[in-house]
Amino acid sequence: MHASLPLINTIAAALGLALVLGFVATRVKLPALVGYLLAGVVIGPFTPGFVADKEMASQLAEIGVMLLMFGVGLHFSLGDLLAVRRIALPGAVVQMVVATLMGMGLATWWGWGLGGALVFGLSLSVASTVVLLRALETQGILDSYTGRIAVGWLVVEDLAMVLVLVLLPPLAGWLGGPDSAGAHEPASSVLRTVGITLAQVAAFVVLMLVVGRRVFPWVLWQVARTGSRELFTLCVVAAAVSIAFGSAALFGVSFALGAFFAGMVMRESEFSHRAAQESLPLRDAFAVLFFVSVGMLFNPWVLLERPFQVLAVVAVIIFGKTLAAAALVLAFRYPLNTALTVSASLAQIGEFSFILVGLGASLGLLPPEGASLVLAGALISIAVNPVLFRAIAPLQEWLRAKSAWARSLEQRDDPLAELPMSTDERYLARQVVLVGYGRVGQRIASALAGQDIPFVVAEQNRDLVEMLREQGIAAVYGDAVEPSVLIQAHIARAHMLVIATPDTLNVRQIVETARTLNPGIATVVRSHNEEEARLLEQDGVGKVFLGEEALAVAMTAHVLDCADQRHAQATAPGALHEHRA
């Protein structure tokens, strides 16, 4: 009887084993994703014992892809991307081209065809969203400017891969797929097919942006008004799956692209955060099934049969991509720490690589060993990624100590790294040094300007520094952790230091540097966590403002003020006489 229930058998085995191996992975300080992939290897056809239904796992994986891409769309912010576009857009494109060419070079050397080499190279060029976000969260730098660069970089990679997923099927025959008719089509016919595909995609995108962004948030609002949590969750999941299916059925668009745009239009709703929260458990469960199904494609014997090929793949992912990304960040005149952090963030591959491998295999472009090599590279790079992050700080210190070139990277002549000679004298003494010009920093700066209090902004976003200087605001570019940045902000003669960045990882170091240069300076720090705020105050970093506490104080003051006004109105002589009457 149990053998006739392949769906239940597959789900039970996949989720149960993924739980066990995911737990073991986290206990040994590895991402749980490694455990999920290993669960797929265990129940896959290349290992002894129970073998899950491959076709059933593939369909479950499709739902996982839909929900994964829906989540990516829910969190996609065009504003965040535009804020770092000058480095994220060219950086991601160049890094993807470099990694793709390296992968294609390896595949061509091994005797693969053009289509297989292209799919293989592209699969090595894009990092995992899940791994990157969790790594940045663990380091506490997700909301920092460096974190935003890494996330923006990854968004560009994701958008490029969405385009690849759209164009690959119509180009499969020309790239050497099994469709012999397509392989011998003239270039004009291939271009016509690509044009039709792009036209269908454009029609779908226009429909979603013009109609979908108005209709679906309205539907979500109507369902939310019922007060039913079950209906709200059902609406979110139904929208993700239905739009993905409808896009494929009506426009020939992939499930992945349809789900991505479903998330994008849902983001327009004021309930987008709730939608993300309510759909998270189901997205996580099906994402696990997706990773398990990917693990089922991995043949572990490839580690013994092709060890040098596996090492070459890992070298492209960990070293080739890392060096290319670091060189590009440094070329844009960003600090060494930013270059090391961004490059470490991208030194792995994940879900988009798996989606592309599955598509390449289904189109007959990728050889069977290609999927195993990509999966081997993914497993090893994801496992090594936490080690790379832990190595950033000691590597940076070692480079500074041993290399004059590394020191020159942070001391090079940058016109934005120091205040102009024409800066007014009032900004050079008794001023406020404001570290960070985000949402909180902007409000503080506006209040200071309103009171005609001079201040100097220290900010890691070059575009912001340029904009501030155009507005006549004194600003210096750089990471305030570096003493040279605070020196250029004239901290030695400043009246107060205000740290308004969400990244509190290096607060102690910034305050220590400031007090070394100016022992009597007053310091104010922003924090989001009660425990973190308590520790910072114990360390004597100055006055710490907790986000939730400051919000509660402001709301309480407003409530009391309104209550006093209502009470005064109610007890006014005219009001009392009217009440008695």
Coordinates of C-alpha atoms in Angstrom, one line a residue:
M1 CA 0.0 0.0 0.0
H2 CA 2.8 2.4 0.9
A3 CA 4.5 1.9 -2.4
S4 CA 1.5 3.2 -4.2
L5 CA 1.7 6.6 -2.4
P6 CA 4.8 8.2 -4.0
L7 CA 3.9 11.7 -3.1
I8 CA 3.6 11.0 0.6
N9 CA 6.7 8.8 0.6
T10 CA 8.7 11.5 -1.2
I11 CA 7.6 14.4 1.1
A12 CA 8.0 12.3 4.3
A13 CA 11.5 11.1 3.4
A14 CA 12.6 14.5 2.1
L15 CA 11.4 16.6 5.0
G16 CA 12.4 14.1 7.7
L17 CA 15.9 13.6 6.4
A18 CA 16.3 17.3 5.6
L19 CA 15.4 18.1 9.2
V20 CA 18.0 15.7 10.6
L21 CA 20.9 16.6 8.2
G22 CA 20.0 20.3 8.4
F23 CA 20.2 20.2 12.2
V24 CA 23.6 18.4 12.0
A25 CA 24.9 21.0 9.5
T26 CA 24.0 23.9 11.7
R27 CA 25.6 22.2 14.7
V28 CA 28.9 22.1 12.9
K29 CA 28.5 25.7 11.9
L30 CA 27.5 25.1 8.3
P31 CA 24.4 26.5 6.5
A32 CA 21.3 24.3 6.8
L33 CA 21.2 24.4 3.0
V34 CA 24.1 21.9 3.0
G35 CA 22.1 19.4 5.0
Y36 CA 19.1 19.8 2.6
L37 CA 21.3 19.0 -0.4
L38 CA 22.9 16.0 1.4
A39 CA 19.4 14.7 2.2
G40 CA 18.7 14.7 -1.6
V41 CA 21.9 12.8 -2.2
V42 CA 20.9 10.1 0.3
I43 CA 17.4 9.5 -1.2
G44 CA 18.6 10.0 -4.7
P45 CA 19.2 7.3 -7.4
F46 CA 23.0 7.3 -7.0
T47 CA 23.1 6.1 -3.4
P48 CA 21.9 2.7 -1.9
G49 CA 18.7 2.4 0.1
F50 CA 15.4 4.2 -0.3
V51 CA 15.1 6.1 -3.6
A52 CA 12.4 8.8 -3.8
D53 CA 10.2 9.3 -6.8
K54 CA 12.2 11.5 -9.1
E55 CA 9.2 12.8 -11.1
M56 CA 7.3 13.6 -8.0
A57 CA 10.3 15.4 -6.5
S58 CA 10.6 17.4 -9.7
Q59 CA 7.0 18.7 -9.5
L60 CA 7.5 19.6 -5.8
A61 CA 10.7 21.4 -6.8
E62 CA 8.7 23.4 -9.4
I63 CA 6.4 24.7 -6.6
G64 CA 9.5 25.4 -4.5
V65 CA 10.9 27.5 -7.4
M66 CA 7.7 29.4 -7.7
L67 CA 7.6 30.3 -4.0
L68 CA 11.4 31.0 -3.9
M69 CA 11.1 33.5 -6.7
F70 CA 7.9 34.9 -5.2
G71 CA 9.9 35.7 -2.1
V72 CA 12.7 37.3 -4.1
G73 CA 10.1 39.5 -5.8
L74 CA 8.5 40.4 -2.4
H75 CA 11.9 41.7 -1.2
F76 CA 13.0 43.3 -4.5
S77 CA 13.3 47.0 -4.0
L78 CA 14.1 49.1 -7.1
G79 CA 15.0 52.0 -4.8
D80 CA 17.7 49.9 -3.0
L81 CA 19.1 48.9 -6.3
L82 CA 19.2 52.4 -7.7
A83 CA 21.0 53.6 -4.5
V84 CA 24.0 51.4 -5.4
R85 CA 23.5 51.2 -9.2
R86 CA 26.9 52.8 -10.1
I87 CA 28.8 49.9 -8.6
A88 CA 26.2 47.0 -8.5
L89 CA 25.1 47.2 -12.1
P90 CA 28.5 47.3 -13.9
G91 CA 30.1 45.2 -11.2
A92 CA 27.6 42.4 -11.4
V93 CA 27.6 42.3 -15.2
V94 CA 31.4 42.3 -15.6
Q95 CA 31.8 39.7 -12.8
M96 CA 29.2 37.4 -14.4
V97 CA 30.9 37.7 -17.8
V98 CA 34.3 36.9 -16.3
A99 CA 32.9 33.9 -14.3
T100 CA 30.9 32.6 -17.3
L101 CA 34.0 32.8 -19.6
M102 CA 36.1 30.9 -17.0
G103 CA 33.4 28.2 -16.8
M104 CA 33.0 28.0 -20.5
G105 CA 36.8 27.7 -20.9
L106 CA 36.8 24.7 -18.5
A107 CA 33.9 23.0 -20.3
T108 CA 35.4 23.6 -23.7
W109 CA 38.6 22.1 -22.5
W110 CA 36.7 19.0 -21.4
G111 CA 35.1 18.7 -24.8
W112 CA 31.6 19.9 -24.1
G113 CA 29.4 21.6 -26.8
L114 CA 28.6 25.3 -26.9
G115 CA 25.2 25.0 -25.2
G116 CA 26.6 22.9 -22.3
A117 CA 29.6 25.2 -21.8
L118 CA 27.3 28.3 -21.7
V119 CA 24.9 26.8 -19.2
F120 CA 27.8 25.5 -17.1
G121 CA 29.5 28.9 -17.1
L122 CA 26.4 30.8 -16.3
S123 CA 25.6 28.5 -13.4
L124 CA 28.9 29.3 -11.8
S125 CA 28.5 33.0 -12.2
V126 CA 25.5 33.7 -9.9
A127 CA 25.5 33.5 -6.1
S128 CA 22.8 32.2 -3.8
T129 CA 20.3 34.7 -2.4
V130 CA 19.6 32.5 0.6
V131 CA 23.3 32.0 1.6
L132 CA 24.2 35.7 1.0
L133 CA 21.4 37.2 3.1
R134 CA 21.9 34.8 5.9
A135 CA 25.7 35.4 5.9
L136 CA 25.2 39.2 6.0
E137 CA 22.6 38.9 8.8
T138 CA 25.0 36.7 10.8
Q139 CA 27.7 39.3 10.4
G140 CA 25.3 42.1 11.4
I141 CA 26.0 44.1 8.2
L142 CA 22.9 43.5 6.1
D143 CA 21.6 47.1 6.6
S144 CA 25.1 48.6 6.2
Y145 CA 26.2 50.3 3.0
T146 CA 28.5 47.4 2.2
G147 CA 25.6 45.0 2.8
R148 CA 23.4 47.0 0.4
I149 CA 26.1 46.9 -2.3
A150 CA 26.3 43.1 -1.9
V151 CA 22.5 42.7 -2.1
G152 CA 22.2 45.1 -5.0
W153 CA 24.9 43.2 -6.8
L154 CA 23.0 40.0 -6.3
V155 CA 19.7 41.6 -7.4
V156 CA 21.4 42.5 -10.8
E157 CA 22.6 38.9 -11.0
D158 CA 19.1 37.6 -10.3
L159 CA 17.6 39.8 -13.0
A160 CA 20.2 38.7 -15.5
M161 CA 19.5 35.1 -14.7
V162 CA 15.7 35.6 -15.1
L163 CA 16.5 36.9 -18.6
V164 CA 18.7 33.8 -19.3
L165 CA 15.8 31.5 -18.2
V166 CA 13.6 33.3 -20.7
L167 CA 15.9 33.2 -23.6
L168 CA 17.5 29.7 -23.2
P169 CA 14.6 27.6 -24.4
P170 CA 14.1 29.3 -27.8
L171 CA 17.9 29.3 -28.3
A172 CA 18.4 25.6 -27.3
G173 CA 18.3 24.2 -30.8
W174 CA 20.8 26.7 -32.1
L175 CA 23.1 26.0 -29.0
G176 CA 23.3 22.3 -29.8
G177 CA 20.2 20.8 -28.2
P178 CA 18.5 17.6 -29.4
D179 CA 16.0 19.6 -31.4
S180 CA 17.6 19.0 -34.8
A181 CA 15.1 21.3 -36.6
G182 CA 16.1 24.2 -34.4
A183 CA 19.8 23.4 -34.8
H184 CA 19.6 23.9 -38.5
E185 CA 17.4 27.0 -38.5
P186 CA 18.9 30.1 -40.1
A187 CA 19.9 33.0 -37.9
S188 CA 16.9 35.0 -39.0
S189 CA 14.5 32.3 -37.8
V190 CA 16.3 32.1 -34.4
L191 CA 16.1 35.8 -34.0
R192 CA 12.5 35.8 -34.9
T193 CA 11.8 33.1 -32.2
V194 CA 13.8 35.2 -29.6
G195 CA 11.9 38.3 -30.7
I196 CA 8.5 36.5 -30.2
T197 CA 9.6 35.3 -26.8
L198 CA 10.7 38.7 -25.7
A199 CA 7.5 40.2 -27.0
Q200 CA 5.5 37.7 -24.9
V201 CA 7.6 38.5 -21.9
A202 CA 7.1 42.2 -22.5
A203 CA 3.4 41.8 -22.8
F204 CA 3.3 39.9 -19.5
V205 CA 5.5 42.5 -17.8
V206 CA 3.3 45.4 -19.0
L207 CA 0.2 43.5 -17.9
M208 CA 1.6 42.9 -14.4
L209 CA 3.0 46.4 -13.9
V210 CA -0.1 48.2 -15.3
V211 CA -2.9 46.0 -14.2
G212 CA -1.4 43.6 -11.7
R213 CA 0.1 46.2 -9.4
R214 CA -3.4 47.8 -9.0
V215 CA -5.6 44.6 -8.9
F216 CA -3.6 42.3 -6.7
P217 CA -2.9 44.8 -3.8
W218 CA -6.7 45.6 -4.0
V219 CA -7.6 41.9 -3.7
L220 CA -5.1 41.5 -0.8
W221 CA -6.7 44.5 0.9
Q222 CA -10.3 43.0 0.5
V223 CA -9.2 39.7 1.9
A224 CA -7.4 41.3 4.8
R225 CA -10.6 43.2 5.7
T226 CA -12.2 39.8 6.5
G227 CA -9.9 39.4 9.4
S228 CA -9.3 35.7 8.5
R229 CA -5.6 34.8 8.7
E230 CA -6.2 31.6 6.8
L231 CA -7.8 33.4 3.8
F232 CA -5.0 36.0 3.8
T233 CA -2.3 33.2 3.6
L234 CA -4.3 31.4 1.0
C235 CA -4.6 34.6 -1.1
V236 CA -0.9 35.1 -1.0
V237 CA 0.0 31.6 -1.9
A238 CA -2.7 31.3 -4.5
A239 CA -1.5 34.5 -6.2
A240 CA 2.1 33.3 -6.3
V241 CA 1.2 29.9 -7.8
S242 CA -1.7 31.1 -10.0
I243 CA 0.2 34.0 -11.6
A244 CA 3.2 31.7 -12.2
F245 CA 1.0 29.1 -13.9
G246 CA -1.0 31.6 -15.8
S247 CA 2.2 33.3 -17.1
A248 CA 3.4 30.0 -18.4
A249 CA 0.1 28.9 -19.9
L250 CA -0.8 32.3 -21.6
F251 CA 2.5 33.9 -22.3
G252 CA 4.9 31.0 -22.5
V253 CA 6.9 32.6 -19.6
S254 CA 8.7 30.4 -17.1
F255 CA 7.2 29.7 -13.7
A256 CA 10.2 31.5 -12.1
L257 CA 9.6 34.8 -13.9
G258 CA 5.8 34.7 -13.3
A259 CA 6.3 34.1 -9.6
F260 CA 9.0 36.8 -9.4
F261 CA 6.6 39.4 -10.8
A262 CA 3.8 38.1 -8.6
G263 CA 6.0 39.1 -5.6
M264 CA 6.9 42.4 -7.2
V265 CA 3.2 43.5 -7.6
M266 CA 2.4 42.2 -4.1
R267 CA 5.2 44.4 -2.8
E268 CA 3.0 47.4 -3.9
S269 CA 0.5 46.5 -1.2
E270 CA 0.7 48.0 2.3
F271 CA 0.4 44.4 3.5
S272 CA 3.5 43.2 1.7
H273 CA 5.4 42.6 4.9
R274 CA 2.6 40.6 6.3
A275 CA 2.3 38.7 3.0
A276 CA 6.0 37.8 3.3
Q277 CA 5.6 36.8 6.9
E278 CA 2.5 34.7 6.4
S279 CA 3.8 32.9 3.4
L280 CA 7.3 32.3 4.9
P281 CA 6.6 28.8 6.5
L282 CA 5.2 27.4 3.3
R283 CA 7.9 29.0 1.2
D284 CA 10.5 27.5 3.5
A285 CA 9.0 24.1 3.4
F286 CA 8.8 23.9 -0.4
A287 CA 12.3 25.5 -0.7
V288 CA 13.6 22.6 1.4
L289 CA 11.9 20.2 -1.1
F290 CA 13.5 22.1 -3.9
F291 CA 17.0 21.8 -2.5
V292 CA 16.4 18.1 -1.7
S293 CA 15.3 17.5 -5.3
V294 CA 18.4 19.2 -6.5
G295 CA 20.5 17.0 -4.3
M296 CA 18.9 14.0 -5.9
L297 CA 20.7 15.0 -9.2
F298 CA 24.1 14.8 -7.6
N299 CA 26.2 11.7 -8.2
P300 CA 28.7 11.6 -5.3
W301 CA 31.0 9.3 -7.3
V302 CA 32.0 12.4 -9.3
L303 CA 34.2 13.4 -6.4
L304 CA 36.3 10.2 -7.0
E305 CA 35.9 9.9 -10.7
R306 CA 36.6 13.6 -11.6
P307 CA 38.4 15.1 -8.6
F308 CA 40.4 17.6 -10.7
Q309 CA 37.3 18.8 -12.5
V310 CA 35.6 19.4 -9.1
L311 CA 38.7 21.3 -7.9
A312 CA 38.6 23.4 -11.0
V313 CA 34.9 24.3 -10.5
V314 CA 35.5 25.2 -6.8
A315 CA 38.5 27.4 -7.9
V316 CA 36.3 29.3 -10.3
I317 CA 33.6 29.9 -7.7
I318 CA 35.8 30.7 -4.7
F319 CA 38.8 32.3 -6.3
G320 CA 37.9 33.4 -9.8
K321 CA 34.6 35.1 -8.8
T322 CA 36.2 36.5 -5.6
L323 CA 39.2 38.1 -7.2
A324 CA 37.1 39.5 -10.1
A325 CA 34.6 41.0 -7.6
A326 CA 37.3 42.4 -5.3
A327 CA 39.1 44.0 -8.2
L328 CA 36.0 45.6 -9.5
V329 CA 35.0 47.1 -6.1
L330 CA 38.5 48.5 -5.7
A331 CA 38.4 49.9 -9.2
F332 CA 35.4 51.9 -8.1
R333 CA 37.6 53.4 -5.3
Y334 CA 35.8 51.6 -2.4
P335 CA 37.6 50.6 0.7
L336 CA 39.5 47.3 1.1
N337 CA 37.0 46.1 3.7
T338 CA 34.1 46.6 1.3
A339 CA 35.9 44.8 -1.5
L340 CA 36.7 41.8 0.8
T341 CA 33.1 41.6 2.2
V342 CA 31.4 41.8 -1.2
S343 CA 33.8 39.3 -2.8
A344 CA 33.2 36.8 0.2
S345 CA 29.5 37.3 -0.2
L346 CA 29.6 36.2 -3.8
A347 CA 32.0 33.3 -3.4
Q348 CA 29.3 30.6 -3.6
I349 CA 26.5 29.4 -5.9
G350 CA 23.0 28.3 -5.1
E351 CA 19.3 28.2 -6.1
F352 CA 19.5 30.0 -9.5
S353 CA 22.4 27.8 -10.5
F354 CA 20.3 24.8 -9.6
I355 CA 17.3 26.1 -11.6
L356 CA 19.6 26.7 -14.6
V357 CA 21.2 23.3 -14.3
G358 CA 17.7 21.7 -14.2
L359 CA 16.6 23.7 -17.3
G360 CA 19.9 22.9 -19.2
A361 CA 19.5 19.2 -18.5
S362 CA 15.8 19.2 -19.6
L363 CA 16.8 20.9 -22.8
G364 CA 19.5 18.4 -23.5
L365 CA 22.3 21.0 -23.4
L366 CA 24.1 20.0 -20.2
P367 CA 25.9 16.6 -20.0
P368 CA 24.9 14.4 -17.0
E369 CA 28.2 15.0 -15.2
G370 CA 27.6 18.8 -15.6
A371 CA 24.9 18.8 -13.0
S372 CA 27.0 16.8 -10.5
L373 CA 30.0 19.1 -11.0
V374 CA 27.8 22.2 -10.4
L375 CA 26.3 20.6 -7.3
A376 CA 29.7 19.6 -6.0
G377 CA 30.9 23.2 -6.4
A378 CA 27.7 24.5 -4.7
L379 CA 28.1 22.1 -1.7
I380 CA 31.8 22.9 -1.2
S381 CA 31.5 26.7 -1.7
I382 CA 28.5 27.0 0.6
A383 CA 30.3 25.0 3.3
V384 CA 33.4 27.2 2.9
N385 CA 31.6 30.5 2.8
P386 CA 31.4 31.1 6.6
V387 CA 35.1 30.5 6.8
L388 CA 35.7 33.2 4.2
F389 CA 33.7 35.7 6.2
R390 CA 35.6 34.9 9.4
A391 CA 38.9 35.4 7.5
I392 CA 38.0 38.9 6.3
A393 CA 39.2 40.8 9.4
P394 CA 42.5 38.9 9.9
L395 CA 43.2 39.0 6.2
Q396 CA 42.7 42.8 6.1
E397 CA 45.0 43.3 9.1
W398 CA 47.7 41.1 7.5
L399 CA 47.4 42.9 4.2
R400 CA 47.8 46.2 6.0
A401 CA 50.8 45.1 7.9
K402 CA 52.6 43.3 5.1
S403 CA 51.6 45.3 1.9
A404 CA 52.3 48.9 1.3
W405 CA 50.0 48.6 -1.7
A406 CA 47.1 47.5 0.5
R407 CA 47.7 50.4 2.8
S408 CA 47.8 52.8 -0.2
L409 CA 44.3 51.5 -1.2
E410 CA 42.9 53.2 1.9
Q411 CA 45.1 56.2 1.8
R412 CA 45.0 57.0 -1.9
D413 CA 44.2 60.5 -3.1
D414 CA 40.4 60.7 -3.3
P415 CA 38.8 64.1 -3.6
L416 CA 35.8 62.9 -1.6
A417 CA 37.9 61.5 1.2
E418 CA 38.7 65.0 2.7
L419 CA 36.9 68.3 3.1
P420 CA 37.5 70.8 0.3
M421 CA 39.9 73.7 1.1
S422 CA 37.0 76.1 0.7
T423 CA 35.1 74.6 3.7
D424 CA 33.9 77.3 6.0
E425 CA 35.7 77.6 9.4
R426 CA 32.5 76.9 11.4
Y427 CA 32.5 73.3 10.2
L428 CA 36.1 72.7 11.4
A429 CA 35.6 73.4 15.2
R430 CA 32.7 72.8 17.7
Q431 CA 30.8 71.0 15.0
V432 CA 28.8 67.7 15.2
V433 CA 30.3 64.8 13.3
L434 CA 27.4 62.7 12.0
V435 CA 28.4 59.1 10.9
G436 CA 25.8 57.8 8.5
Y437 CA 23.2 59.6 6.3
G438 CA 20.4 57.1 6.1
R439 CA 16.8 57.6 7.3
V440 CA 17.9 58.4 10.8
G441 CA 20.9 60.4 9.8
Q442 CA 18.9 62.5 7.4
R443 CA 16.4 63.5 10.2
I444 CA 19.2 64.4 12.6
A445 CA 20.9 66.4 9.9
S446 CA 17.7 68.3 9.1
A447 CA 17.1 69.1 12.8
L448 CA 20.7 70.4 13.1
A449 CA 20.4 72.5 10.0
G450 CA 17.1 73.9 11.3
Q451 CA 18.9 75.0 14.5
D452 CA 21.8 76.4 12.5
I453 CA 24.2 73.9 14.2
P454 CA 27.2 73.1 12.0
F455 CA 27.8 69.4 11.2
V456 CA 30.0 67.2 9.0
V457 CA 28.7 64.0 7.5
A458 CA 30.9 60.8 7.3
E459 CA 29.3 58.4 4.8
Q460 CA 30.4 55.3 2.8
N461 CA 28.1 56.0 -0.1
R462 CA 30.1 58.0 -2.7
D463 CA 26.9 59.1 -4.5
L464 CA 25.5 60.5 -1.3
V465 CA 28.7 62.4 -0.5
E466 CA 28.7 63.9 -4.0
M467 CA 25.0 64.9 -3.6
L468 CA 25.6 66.5 -0.1
R469 CA 28.5 68.5 -1.4
E470 CA 26.4 69.8 -4.3
Q471 CA 23.8 70.9 -1.7
G472 CA 26.5 72.8 0.2
I473 CA 26.7 70.3 3.1
A474 CA 30.1 69.4 4.5
A475 CA 30.7 65.6 3.9
V476 CA 33.6 63.2 3.7
Y477 CA 33.6 59.8 2.1
G478 CA 34.9 56.7 3.8
D479 CA 34.4 54.1 6.6
A480 CA 34.4 55.9 10.0
V481 CA 36.2 52.8 11.4
E482 CA 39.3 54.2 9.7
P483 CA 40.9 57.0 11.8
S484 CA 41.7 58.9 8.6
V485 CA 38.0 59.4 8.0
L486 CA 37.4 60.9 11.4
I487 CA 40.5 63.0 11.1
Q488 CA 39.3 64.5 7.8
A489 CA 35.9 65.3 9.6
H490 CA 38.0 67.3 12.1
I491 CA 36.9 65.1 15.0
A492 CA 39.8 66.5 17.2
R493 CA 38.0 69.8 17.5
A494 CA 34.4 68.5 17.3
H495 CA 31.7 69.1 19.9
M496 CA 29.9 65.8 19.5
L497 CA 30.0 62.5 17.6
V498 CA 26.7 61.0 16.5
I499 CA 26.7 57.4 15.1
A500 CA 23.4 57.0 13.1
T501 CA 24.3 53.9 11.1
P502 CA 22.3 50.7 11.6
D503 CA 25.6 48.8 11.7
T504 CA 26.8 48.7 15.3
L505 CA 29.5 46.1 14.8
N506 CA 32.3 48.6 14.8
V507 CA 30.8 51.3 17.1
R508 CA 33.3 50.6 20.0
Q509 CA 36.2 51.1 17.6
I510 CA 34.8 54.3 16.2
V511 CA 34.2 55.8 19.7
E512 CA 37.6 54.7 20.9
T513 CA 39.3 56.4 17.9
A514 CA 37.2 59.6 18.4
R515 CA 38.1 59.7 22.2
T516 CA 41.7 59.2 21.4
L517 CA 41.7 62.2 19.1
N518 CA 39.3 64.2 21.3
P519 CA 39.1 63.0 24.9
G520 CA 36.2 65.3 25.8
I521 CA 33.9 64.6 22.9
A522 CA 30.3 63.7 23.6
T523 CA 29.0 60.6 21.8
V524 CA 25.5 59.4 20.8
V525 CA 24.9 56.0 19.4
R526 CA 21.9 54.3 17.6
S527 CA 21.0 50.7 18.4
H528 CA 18.2 48.2 17.6
N529 CA 18.7 45.5 20.2
E530 CA 18.1 45.9 24.0
E531 CA 21.0 43.5 24.9
E532 CA 23.3 45.3 22.5
A533 CA 22.3 48.7 23.8
R534 CA 22.9 47.5 27.4
L535 CA 26.4 46.2 26.5
L536 CA 27.3 49.4 24.6
E537 CA 26.3 51.5 27.6
Q538 CA 28.3 49.3 30.0
D539 CA 31.3 49.8 27.7
G540 CA 30.8 53.6 28.1
V541 CA 30.4 54.4 24.4
G542 CA 28.1 57.3 25.4
K543 CA 24.3 57.8 25.2
V544 CA 22.6 54.9 23.4
F545 CA 19.2 55.3 21.8
L546 CA 17.2 52.1 21.3
G547 CA 14.9 52.1 18.2
E548 CA 11.9 50.6 19.9
E549 CA 12.4 52.6 23.1
A550 CA 12.7 55.9 21.2
L551 CA 9.5 55.1 19.3
A552 CA 7.7 54.2 22.5
V553 CA 8.8 57.5 24.1
A554 CA 7.7 59.5 21.1
M555 CA 4.3 57.8 20.8
T556 CA 3.7 58.1 24.6
A557 CA 4.5 61.9 24.4
H558 CA 2.0 62.2 21.5
V559 CA -0.7 60.2 23.3
L560 CA -0.3 62.3 26.5
D561 CA -0.3 65.5 24.6
C562 CA -3.5 64.5 22.8
A563 CA -5.1 63.3 26.1
D564 CA -4.2 66.6 27.8
Q565 CA -5.8 68.6 24.9
R566 CA -9.0 66.5 25.0
H567 CA -9.1 66.9 28.8
A568 CA -8.6 70.6 28.5
Q569 CA -11.4 70.9 26.0
A570 CA -13.7 68.7 28.1
T571 CA -13.1 70.8 31.3
A572 CA -13.4 74.2 29.6
P573 CA -16.3 76.3 31.1
G574 CA -18.3 76.2 27.8
A575 CA -17.9 72.5 27.5
L576 CA -19.0 71.9 31.2
H577 CA -22.1 74.1 30.7
E578 CA -23.0 72.3 27.5
H579 CA -22.6 68.9 29.2
R580 CA -24.9 70.0 32.1
A581 CA -27.5 71.2 29.6

